XYZ file of C-alpha atoms in Angstrom:
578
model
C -73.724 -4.647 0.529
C -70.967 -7.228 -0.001
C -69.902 -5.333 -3.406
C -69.753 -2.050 -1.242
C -67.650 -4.044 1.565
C -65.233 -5.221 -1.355
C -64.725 -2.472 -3.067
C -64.186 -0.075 0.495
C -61.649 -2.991 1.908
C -59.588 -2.509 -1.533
C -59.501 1.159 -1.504
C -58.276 1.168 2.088
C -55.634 -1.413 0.651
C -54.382 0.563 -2.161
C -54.166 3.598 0.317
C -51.823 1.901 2.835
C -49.708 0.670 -0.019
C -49.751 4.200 -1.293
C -48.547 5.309 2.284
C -46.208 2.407 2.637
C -44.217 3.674 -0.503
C -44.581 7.260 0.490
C -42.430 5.856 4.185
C -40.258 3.227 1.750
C -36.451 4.687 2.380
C -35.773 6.209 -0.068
C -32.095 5.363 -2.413
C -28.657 7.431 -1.662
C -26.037 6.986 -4.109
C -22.652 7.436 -3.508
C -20.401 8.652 -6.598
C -16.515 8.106 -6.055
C -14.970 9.329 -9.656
C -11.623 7.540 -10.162
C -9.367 7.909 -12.732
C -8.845 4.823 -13.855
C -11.312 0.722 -14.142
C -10.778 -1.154 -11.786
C -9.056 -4.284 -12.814
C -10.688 -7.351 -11.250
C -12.659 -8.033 -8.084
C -11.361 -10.852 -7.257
C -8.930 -9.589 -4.217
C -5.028 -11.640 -4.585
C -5.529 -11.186 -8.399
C -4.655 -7.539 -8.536
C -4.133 -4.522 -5.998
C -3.821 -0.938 -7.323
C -6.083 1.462 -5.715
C -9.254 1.884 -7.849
C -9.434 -1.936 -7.320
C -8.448 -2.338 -4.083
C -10.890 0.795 -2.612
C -14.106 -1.367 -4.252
C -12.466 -4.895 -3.318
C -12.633 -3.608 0.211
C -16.668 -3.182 0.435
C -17.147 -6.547 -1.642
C -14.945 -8.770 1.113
C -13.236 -8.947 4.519
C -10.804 -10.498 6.093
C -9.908 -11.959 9.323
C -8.167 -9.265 10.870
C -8.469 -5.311 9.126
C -5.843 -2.478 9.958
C -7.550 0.764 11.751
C -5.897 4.216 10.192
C -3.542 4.113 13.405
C -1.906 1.374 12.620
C -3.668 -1.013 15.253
C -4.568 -4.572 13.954
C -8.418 -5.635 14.785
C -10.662 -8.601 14.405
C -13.018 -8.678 11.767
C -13.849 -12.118 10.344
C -11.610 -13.825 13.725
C -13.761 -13.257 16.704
C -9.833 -12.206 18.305
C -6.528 -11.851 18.170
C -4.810 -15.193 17.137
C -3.080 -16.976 20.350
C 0.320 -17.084 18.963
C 2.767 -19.831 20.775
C 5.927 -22.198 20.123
C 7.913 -19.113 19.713
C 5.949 -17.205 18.142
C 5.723 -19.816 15.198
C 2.323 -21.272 15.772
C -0.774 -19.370 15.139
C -4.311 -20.035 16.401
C -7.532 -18.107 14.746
C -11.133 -18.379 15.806
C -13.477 -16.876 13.438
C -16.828 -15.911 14.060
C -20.240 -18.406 13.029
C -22.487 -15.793 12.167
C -21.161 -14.466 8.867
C -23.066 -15.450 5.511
C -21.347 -15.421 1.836
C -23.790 -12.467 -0.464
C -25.256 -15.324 -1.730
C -26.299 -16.771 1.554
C -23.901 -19.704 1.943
C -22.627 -19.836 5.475
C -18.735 -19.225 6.050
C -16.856 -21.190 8.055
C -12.781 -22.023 8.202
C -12.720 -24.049 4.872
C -13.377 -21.015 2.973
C -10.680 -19.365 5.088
C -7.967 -22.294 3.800
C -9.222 -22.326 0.437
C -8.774 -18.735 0.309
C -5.433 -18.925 1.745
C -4.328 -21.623 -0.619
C -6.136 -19.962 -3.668
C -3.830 -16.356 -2.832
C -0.922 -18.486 -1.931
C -0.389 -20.814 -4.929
C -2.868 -19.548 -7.607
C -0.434 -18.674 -10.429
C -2.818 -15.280 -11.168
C -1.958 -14.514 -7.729
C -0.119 -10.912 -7.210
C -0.293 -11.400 -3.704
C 1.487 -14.346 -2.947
C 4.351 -13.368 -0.352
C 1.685 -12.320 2.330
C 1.293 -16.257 2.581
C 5.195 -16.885 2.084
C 6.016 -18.061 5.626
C 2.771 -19.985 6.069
C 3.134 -23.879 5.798
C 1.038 -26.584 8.195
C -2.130 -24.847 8.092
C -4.799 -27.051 9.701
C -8.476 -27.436 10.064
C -9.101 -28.004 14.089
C -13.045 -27.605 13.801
C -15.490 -25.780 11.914
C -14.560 -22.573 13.370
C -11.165 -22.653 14.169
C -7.518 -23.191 12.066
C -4.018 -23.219 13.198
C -0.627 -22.785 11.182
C 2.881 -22.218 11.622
C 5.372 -19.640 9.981
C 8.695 -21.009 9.234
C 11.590 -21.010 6.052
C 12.314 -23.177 3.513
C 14.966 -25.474 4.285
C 17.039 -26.597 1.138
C 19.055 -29.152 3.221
C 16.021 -31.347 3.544
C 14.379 -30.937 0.277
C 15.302 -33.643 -2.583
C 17.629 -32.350 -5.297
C 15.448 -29.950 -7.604
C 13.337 -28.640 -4.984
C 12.731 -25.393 -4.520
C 9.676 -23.066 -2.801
C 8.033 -22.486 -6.239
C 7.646 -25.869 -6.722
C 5.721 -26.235 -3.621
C 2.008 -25.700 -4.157
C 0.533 -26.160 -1.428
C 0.911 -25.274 3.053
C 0.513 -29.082 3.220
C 3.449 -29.569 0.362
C 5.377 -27.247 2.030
C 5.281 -28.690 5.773
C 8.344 -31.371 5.504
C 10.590 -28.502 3.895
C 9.906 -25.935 5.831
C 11.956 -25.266 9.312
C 9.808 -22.888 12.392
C 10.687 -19.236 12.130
C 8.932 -16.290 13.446
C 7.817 -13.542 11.563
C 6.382 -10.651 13.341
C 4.727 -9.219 10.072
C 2.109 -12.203 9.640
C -0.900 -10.688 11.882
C -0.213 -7.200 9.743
C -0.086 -9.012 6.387
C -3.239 -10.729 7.375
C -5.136 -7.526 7.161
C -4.079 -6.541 3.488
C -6.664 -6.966 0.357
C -4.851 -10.071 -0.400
C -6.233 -11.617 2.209
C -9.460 -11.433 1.659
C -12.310 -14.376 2.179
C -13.728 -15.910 -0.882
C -16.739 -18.601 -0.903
C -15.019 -22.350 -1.296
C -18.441 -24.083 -2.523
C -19.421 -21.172 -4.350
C -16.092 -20.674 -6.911
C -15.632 -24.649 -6.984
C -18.829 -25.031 -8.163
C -18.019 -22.203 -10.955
C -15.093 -24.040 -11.491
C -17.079 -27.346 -12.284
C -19.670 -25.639 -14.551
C -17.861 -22.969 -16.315
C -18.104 -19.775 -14.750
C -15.388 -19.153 -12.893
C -13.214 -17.726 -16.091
C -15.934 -14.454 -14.998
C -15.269 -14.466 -11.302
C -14.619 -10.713 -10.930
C -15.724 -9.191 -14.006
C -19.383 -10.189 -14.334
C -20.341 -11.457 -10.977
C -18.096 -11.582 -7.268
C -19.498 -12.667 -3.804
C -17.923 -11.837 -0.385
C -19.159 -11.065 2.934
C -18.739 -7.906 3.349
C -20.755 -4.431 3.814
C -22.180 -4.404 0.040
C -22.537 -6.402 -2.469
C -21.882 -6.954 -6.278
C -24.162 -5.558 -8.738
C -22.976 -4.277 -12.127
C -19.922 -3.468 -14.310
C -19.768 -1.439 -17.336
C -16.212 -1.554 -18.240
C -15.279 1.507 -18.821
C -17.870 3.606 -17.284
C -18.743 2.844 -14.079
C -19.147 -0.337 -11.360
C -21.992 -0.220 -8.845
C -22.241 -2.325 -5.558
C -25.206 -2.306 -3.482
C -25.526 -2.461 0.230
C -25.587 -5.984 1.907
C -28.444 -5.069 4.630
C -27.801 -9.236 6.008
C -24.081 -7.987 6.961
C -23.007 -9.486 10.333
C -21.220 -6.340 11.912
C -24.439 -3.783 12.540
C -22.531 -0.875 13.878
C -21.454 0.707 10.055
C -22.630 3.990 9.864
C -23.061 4.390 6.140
C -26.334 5.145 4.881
C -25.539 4.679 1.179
C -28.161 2.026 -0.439
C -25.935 1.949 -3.712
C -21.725 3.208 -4.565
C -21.118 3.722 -8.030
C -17.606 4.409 -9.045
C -17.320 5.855 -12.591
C -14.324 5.715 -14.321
C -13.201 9.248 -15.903
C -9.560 8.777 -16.985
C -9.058 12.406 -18.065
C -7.745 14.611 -14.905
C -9.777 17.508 -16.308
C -12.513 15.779 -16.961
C -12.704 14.376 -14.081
C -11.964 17.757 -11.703
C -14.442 19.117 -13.850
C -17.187 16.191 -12.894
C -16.566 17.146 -9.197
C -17.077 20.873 -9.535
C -20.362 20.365 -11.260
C -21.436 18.060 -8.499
C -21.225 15.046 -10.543
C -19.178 13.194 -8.516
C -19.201 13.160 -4.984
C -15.776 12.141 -3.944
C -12.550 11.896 -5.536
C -9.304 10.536 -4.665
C -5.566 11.097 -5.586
C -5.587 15.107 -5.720
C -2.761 16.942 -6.593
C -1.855 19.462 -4.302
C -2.626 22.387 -7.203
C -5.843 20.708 -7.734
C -6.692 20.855 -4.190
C -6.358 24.953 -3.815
C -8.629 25.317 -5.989
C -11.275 22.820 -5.376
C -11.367 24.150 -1.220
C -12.096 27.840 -2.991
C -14.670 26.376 -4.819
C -16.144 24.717 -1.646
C -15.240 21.157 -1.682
C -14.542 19.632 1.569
C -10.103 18.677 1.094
C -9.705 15.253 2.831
C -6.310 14.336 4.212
C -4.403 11.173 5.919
C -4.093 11.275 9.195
C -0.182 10.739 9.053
C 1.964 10.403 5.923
C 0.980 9.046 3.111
C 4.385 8.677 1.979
C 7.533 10.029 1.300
C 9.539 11.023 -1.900
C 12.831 10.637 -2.229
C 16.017 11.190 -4.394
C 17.809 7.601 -4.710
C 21.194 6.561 -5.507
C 21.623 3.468 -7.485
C 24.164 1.433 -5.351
C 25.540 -0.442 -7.817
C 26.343 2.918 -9.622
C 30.524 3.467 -10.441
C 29.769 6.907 -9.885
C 27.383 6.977 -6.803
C 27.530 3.841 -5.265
C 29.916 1.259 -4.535
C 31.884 -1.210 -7.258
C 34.963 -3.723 -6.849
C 37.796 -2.209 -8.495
C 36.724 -4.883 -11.840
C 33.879 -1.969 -11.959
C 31.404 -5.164 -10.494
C 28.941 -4.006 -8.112
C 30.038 -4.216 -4.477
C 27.430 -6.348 -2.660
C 29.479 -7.421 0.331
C 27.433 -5.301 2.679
C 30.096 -3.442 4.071
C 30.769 -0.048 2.617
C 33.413 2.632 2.234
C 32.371 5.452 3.467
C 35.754 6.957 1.964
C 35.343 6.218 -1.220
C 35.299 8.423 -3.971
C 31.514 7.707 -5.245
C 30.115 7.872 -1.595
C 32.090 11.193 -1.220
C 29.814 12.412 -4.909
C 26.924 11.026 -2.740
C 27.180 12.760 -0.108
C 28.137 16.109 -1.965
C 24.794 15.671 -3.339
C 23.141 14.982 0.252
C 24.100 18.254 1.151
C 23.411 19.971 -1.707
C 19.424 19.193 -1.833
C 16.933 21.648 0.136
C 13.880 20.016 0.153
C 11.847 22.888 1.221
C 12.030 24.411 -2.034
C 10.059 21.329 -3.311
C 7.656 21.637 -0.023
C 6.745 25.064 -0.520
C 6.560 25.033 -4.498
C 2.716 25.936 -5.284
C 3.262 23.604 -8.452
C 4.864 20.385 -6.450
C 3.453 20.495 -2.658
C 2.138 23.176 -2.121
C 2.639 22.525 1.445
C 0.493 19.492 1.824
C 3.639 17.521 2.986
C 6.728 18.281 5.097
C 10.574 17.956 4.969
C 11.682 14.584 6.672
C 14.883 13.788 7.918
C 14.218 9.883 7.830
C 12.349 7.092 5.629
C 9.333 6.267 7.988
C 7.286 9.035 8.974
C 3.879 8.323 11.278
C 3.786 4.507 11.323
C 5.880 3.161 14.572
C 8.048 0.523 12.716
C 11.593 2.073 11.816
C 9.943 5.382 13.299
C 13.517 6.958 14.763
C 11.985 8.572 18.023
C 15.207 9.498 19.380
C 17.928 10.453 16.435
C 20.446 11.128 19.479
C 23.972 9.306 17.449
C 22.611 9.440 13.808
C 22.985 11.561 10.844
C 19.557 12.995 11.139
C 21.751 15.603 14.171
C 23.298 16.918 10.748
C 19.368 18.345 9.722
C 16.420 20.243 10.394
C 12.779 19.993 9.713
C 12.964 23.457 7.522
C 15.705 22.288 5.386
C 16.596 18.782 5.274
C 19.948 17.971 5.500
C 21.281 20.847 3.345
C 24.616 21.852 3.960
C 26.250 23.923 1.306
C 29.977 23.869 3.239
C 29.636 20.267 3.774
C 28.777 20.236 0.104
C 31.270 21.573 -0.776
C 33.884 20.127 1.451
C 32.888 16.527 -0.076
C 32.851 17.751 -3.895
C 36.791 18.972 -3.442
C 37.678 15.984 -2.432
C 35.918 13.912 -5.444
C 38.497 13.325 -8.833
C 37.944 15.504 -11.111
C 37.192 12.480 -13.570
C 34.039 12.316 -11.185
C 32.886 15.978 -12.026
C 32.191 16.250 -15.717
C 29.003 18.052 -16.328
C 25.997 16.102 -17.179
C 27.669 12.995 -15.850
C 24.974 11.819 -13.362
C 21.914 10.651 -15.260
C 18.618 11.652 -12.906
C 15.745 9.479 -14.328
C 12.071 10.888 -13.494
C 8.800 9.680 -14.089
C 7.202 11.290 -17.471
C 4.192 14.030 -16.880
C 5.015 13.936 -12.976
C 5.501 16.079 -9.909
C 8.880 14.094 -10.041
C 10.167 15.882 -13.222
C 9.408 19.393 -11.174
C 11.451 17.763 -8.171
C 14.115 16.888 -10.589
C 14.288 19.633 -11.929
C 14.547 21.599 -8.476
C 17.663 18.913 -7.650
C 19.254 19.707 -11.105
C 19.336 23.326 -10.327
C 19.980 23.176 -6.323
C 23.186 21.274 -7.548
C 24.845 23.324 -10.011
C 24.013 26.307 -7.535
C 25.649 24.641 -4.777
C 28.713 22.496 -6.585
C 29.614 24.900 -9.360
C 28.793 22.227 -11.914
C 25.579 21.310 -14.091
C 26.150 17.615 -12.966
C 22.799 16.190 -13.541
C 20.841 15.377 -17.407
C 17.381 14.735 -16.394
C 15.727 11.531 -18.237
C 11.813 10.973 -18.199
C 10.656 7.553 -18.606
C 7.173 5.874 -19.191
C 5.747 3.998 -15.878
C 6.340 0.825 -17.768
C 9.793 1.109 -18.463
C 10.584 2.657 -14.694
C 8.866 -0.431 -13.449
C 11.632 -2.759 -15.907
C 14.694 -0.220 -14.629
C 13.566 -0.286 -10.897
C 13.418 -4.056 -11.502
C 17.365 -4.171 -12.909
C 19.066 -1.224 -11.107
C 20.934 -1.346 -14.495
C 23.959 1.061 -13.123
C 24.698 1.777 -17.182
C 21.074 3.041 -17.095
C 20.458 5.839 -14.369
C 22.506 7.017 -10.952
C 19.640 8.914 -9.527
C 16.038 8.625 -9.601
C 12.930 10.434 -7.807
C 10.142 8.430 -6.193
C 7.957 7.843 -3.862
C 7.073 5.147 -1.975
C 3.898 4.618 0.958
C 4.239 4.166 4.438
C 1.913 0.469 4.340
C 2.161 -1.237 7.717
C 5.730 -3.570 7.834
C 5.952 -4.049 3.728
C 7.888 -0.337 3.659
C 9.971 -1.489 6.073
C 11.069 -3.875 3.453
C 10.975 -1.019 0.775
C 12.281 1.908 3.058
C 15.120 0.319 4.532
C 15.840 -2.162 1.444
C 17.682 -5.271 2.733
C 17.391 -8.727 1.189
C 13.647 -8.584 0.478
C 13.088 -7.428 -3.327
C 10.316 -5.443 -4.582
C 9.475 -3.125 -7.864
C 10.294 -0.271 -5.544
C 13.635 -1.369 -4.715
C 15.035 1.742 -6.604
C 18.399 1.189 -4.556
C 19.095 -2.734 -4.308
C 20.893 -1.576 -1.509
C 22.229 -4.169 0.751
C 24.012 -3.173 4.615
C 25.239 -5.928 6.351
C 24.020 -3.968 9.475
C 20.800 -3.048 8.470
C 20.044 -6.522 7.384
C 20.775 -7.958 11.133
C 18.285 -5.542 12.271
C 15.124 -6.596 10.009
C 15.949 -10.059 10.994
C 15.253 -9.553 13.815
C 12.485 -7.308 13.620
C 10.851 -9.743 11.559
C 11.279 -12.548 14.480
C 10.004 -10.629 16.855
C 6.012 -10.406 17.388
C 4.587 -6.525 17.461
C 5.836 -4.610 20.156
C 8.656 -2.114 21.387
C 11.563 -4.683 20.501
C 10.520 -5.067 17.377
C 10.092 -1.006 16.670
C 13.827 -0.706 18.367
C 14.858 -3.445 15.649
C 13.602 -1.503 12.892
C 14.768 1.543 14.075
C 17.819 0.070 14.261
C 18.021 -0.834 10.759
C 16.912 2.450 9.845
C 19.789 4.287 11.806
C 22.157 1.592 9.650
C 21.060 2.315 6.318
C 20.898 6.692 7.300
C 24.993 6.247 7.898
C 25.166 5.252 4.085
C 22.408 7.628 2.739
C 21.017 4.875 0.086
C 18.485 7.703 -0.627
C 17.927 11.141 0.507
C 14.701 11.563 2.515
C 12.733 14.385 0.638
C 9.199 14.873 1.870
C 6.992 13.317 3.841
C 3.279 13.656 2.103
C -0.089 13.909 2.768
C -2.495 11.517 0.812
C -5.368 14.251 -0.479
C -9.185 13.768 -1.729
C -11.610 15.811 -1.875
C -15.781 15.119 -1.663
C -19.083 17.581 -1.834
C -19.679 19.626 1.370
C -23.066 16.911 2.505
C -20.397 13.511 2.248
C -19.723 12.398 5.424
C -17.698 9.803 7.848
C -15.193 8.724 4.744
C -11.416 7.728 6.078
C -8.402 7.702 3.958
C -5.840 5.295 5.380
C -2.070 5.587 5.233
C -2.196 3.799 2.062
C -3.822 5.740 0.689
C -7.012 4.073 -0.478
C -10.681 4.830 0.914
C -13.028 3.113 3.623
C -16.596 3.915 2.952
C -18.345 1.694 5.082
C -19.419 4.333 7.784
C -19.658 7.276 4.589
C -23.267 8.901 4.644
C -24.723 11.947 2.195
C -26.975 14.354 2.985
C -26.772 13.810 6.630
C -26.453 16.974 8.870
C -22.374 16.645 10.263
């Protein structure tokens, strides 16, 4: 009897195990094809976009940016309380989050963090800390810091803010400035929350030279789980994860790495893939009539954009020893602003819009630098030179082309005198190309030699603004929260995509004080302001404003593609009935 008892108790066990794995959920993987590895997970260390778009599901950050714009807690149970002049910041953070590996986080991991993107020298994302000095632990929960400048006049001889490694090294040389852009630069990748015990303790045994590449812990929505360079990097879902109210229902992401654009539309169509990123307009036709579902930003992307090179002889502005001109003031009569501005007028960008090989209509014609994002957004262009355009044609004024041109020496008009440098295997060799010939049509003269140039060696040019090496270029650059302001309207802030090293002493008042001012409508009137200062020069001409485009299978749901660009798959589901 007891053998009969035994053996009927384990059958009924096997059967509920058997029905137990039959109810087990079962495992939805999402595929996101990208063209290119990612570099390293390890968030200041490096930021392009295959990187950043898995960085983002490994780790948060205090604050994150919605696709609107709006700044939100996400780590920081609120908005920092922000007082002394808006120099003095205040940030709660919340004391239920756990590291993937279960260590607790609290604010020392937010100052090591801070530090390590600040002052690591591997760190590519060091000026979203630049104006940070006197950062303080109040309690286990809670830090403060102030934003401020470095003051040379108290520093001791040799000085300088490199030298500085540290917010505590920086605190006696530092003088209290606002800077409105500190909540915004908070959000970015950079700023991303890393484990203190856990990396120190890789430090001390060895590890840590793998941080990134074989192993990465954060707090956020999924976790690390394997890398084959080359191939393909898979995170799994972090079901401990402290904010319940994602959507997704993905178990596992794998992003696999197809470098060829063929190969890699060709993934998609056979269902592959589902979701991929970065589509070319072209592409895009044809992957809708093939029933793919065509994602789009809401807003601009970007813009492209024909730029002068200011310290050009020819287009921009030189003393008469042929030195660049970099008072800040500028001569609108001159005879290499009255080239520019022949040129201006001479560009239709809807040729470029409507172009089935360039657009393809997944962009518009813009009349300014900013398109959807409120700083340096011109609301009202009542008293600026954006009157002069339309939204069909740009600012394309053959007469007023014309009219400018007569008046340039004839020394001025040689043909193939202005040197238009393009990106090799682009879009931007099809815009340049549209320029070239819009030009000649309009002027009379086949001004322009187009010059394509590898990425690497546009990044070194873009760096010098060599004027012995190009006058014009075509580029592009993203509307990203209050760094294009830096970007779009140039001033003293440098970048790579500082095509124009462009300096207005006008412009340059306004970004100050945009900068000092916290978010709000006086600081968007500042920026507009600087961007009605640097349109009465015409540093660049305004081209299109884009649309960022992906595409994913018709069952992928609740993905968003912010301004930048890059993806958010924390609420993304498959197979689920939209």
């Amino acid at each position: 009897m007891k053998g009969l008892l035994k053996k009927l108790a384990f059958t009924a066990m096997f059967c509920l195990l058997i029905v137990a794995g039959a109810y087990a959920a079962p495992e939805v993987r999402l595929i996101v094809g990208q063209g290119t590895d990612p570099v390293i997970l390890d968030p200041p260390m490096y930021s392009d976009t295959p990187t950043h778009n898995i960085n983002l599901l490994i780790y948060d950050r205090l604050y994150d940016l919605t696709k609107e714009g709006t700044v939100v807690p996400s780590l920081a149970v609120d908005l920092p309380k922000i007082e002394e002049n808006g120099t003095k910041y205040t940030i709660k953070v919340r004391g239920d989050v756990k590291f993937h590996n279960g260590a607790k986080f609290n604010i020392d991991d937010v100052i090591f963090s801070f530090n390590r993107g600040a002052f690591n020298d591997k760190s590519q994302m060091k000026s979203i800390f630049a104006m940070m000095y006197d950062m303080k632990k109040v309690d286990d929960y809670t830090v403060t810091f102030r934003t401020g400048k470095f003051d040379a006049t108290k520093a001791p001889a040799g000085t300088t803010e490199n030298t500085l490694k540290s917010f505590d090294a920086r605190t006696p040389y530092f003088k209290p400035a606002a800077f409105g852009s500190q909540l915004n630069q908070l959000t970015w990748l950079g700023a991303s929350i890393v484990s203190k015990t856990t990396l120190e303790k890789a430090a001390s045994d060895g590890t840590l030279k793998d941080y990134g590449i074989t192993w990465a812990i954060g707090t956020g929505p999924f976790k690390f789980e394997s890398w084959a360079q080359g191939d393909s990097l898979t995170i799994a879902r972090n079901t401990d994860y402290f904010d319940k109210t994602i959507k997704t229902n993905a178990t596992k992401i794998t992003f696999k790495t197809i470098k060829d654009p063929s190969a890699l539309k060709t993934a998609f169509l056979n269902k592959e893939v589902d979701l991929i990123m970065n589509v070319v307009p072209l592409d895009a036709r044809e992957l809708e009539t093939q029933g793919a579902t065509i994602l789009m930003t809401n807003g601009n992307f970007g813009y492209h954009y024909l730029a002068f090179n200011m310290k050009s002889p020819r287009v921009g502005q030189v003393n008469a020893d042929g030195s660049p001109d970099l008072d800040g003031t500028y001569d609108l009569e001159s005879a290499s602003t009255k080239l520019r501005m022949a040129l201006v007028y001479s560009v239709n960008p809807s040729d470029i819009v409507n172009s089935p090989d360039i657009i393809d209509k997944k962009g518009k014609v813009t009349l300014q630098y900013v398109e959807t994002l409120p700083f340096g957004h011109i609301a009202d262009p009542a008293g600026t030179r954006m009157t002069e355009g339309n939204d069909k044609t740009g600012y394309y004024n053959a007469q007023k082309a014309k009219e400018y041109f007569a008046q340039v020496p004839a020394s001025m008009k040689e043909p193939g005198s202005l040197k238009l440098t393009a990106l090799s295997g682009s879009m931007y060799v099809k815009e340049a190309l549209v320029i070239k010939d819009q030009v000649k049509r309009t002027l009379g003269v086949d001004l322009i030699t187009i010059e394509q140039v590898a990425l690497s060696e546009l990044a070194t040019r873009r760096g010098n603004a060599d004027p012995k090496v190009w006058d014009l270029l075509v580029n592009w650059t993203q509307t990203d929260d209050s760094y294009y302001i830096f970007v779009a309207f140039d001033g003293d802030n440098t970048s790579l995509l500082h095509d124009t090293k462009f300096y207005s002493k006008g412009a340059q008042t306004w970004i100050e004080k945009g900068n000092s001012l916290a978010n709000g409508p006086e600081r968007n009137a500042a920026y507009q302001n600087a961007a009605k200062e640097v349109l009465k020069v015409m540093p660049r001409v305004p081209l299109v404003a884009i649309f960022g485009i992906s595409a994913c299978q018709k069952d992928i749901g609740g993905v968003e593609i912010f301004p930048s660009g890059s993806f958010r798959l924390s609420d993304a589901t498959k197979g689920l009935k939209k």
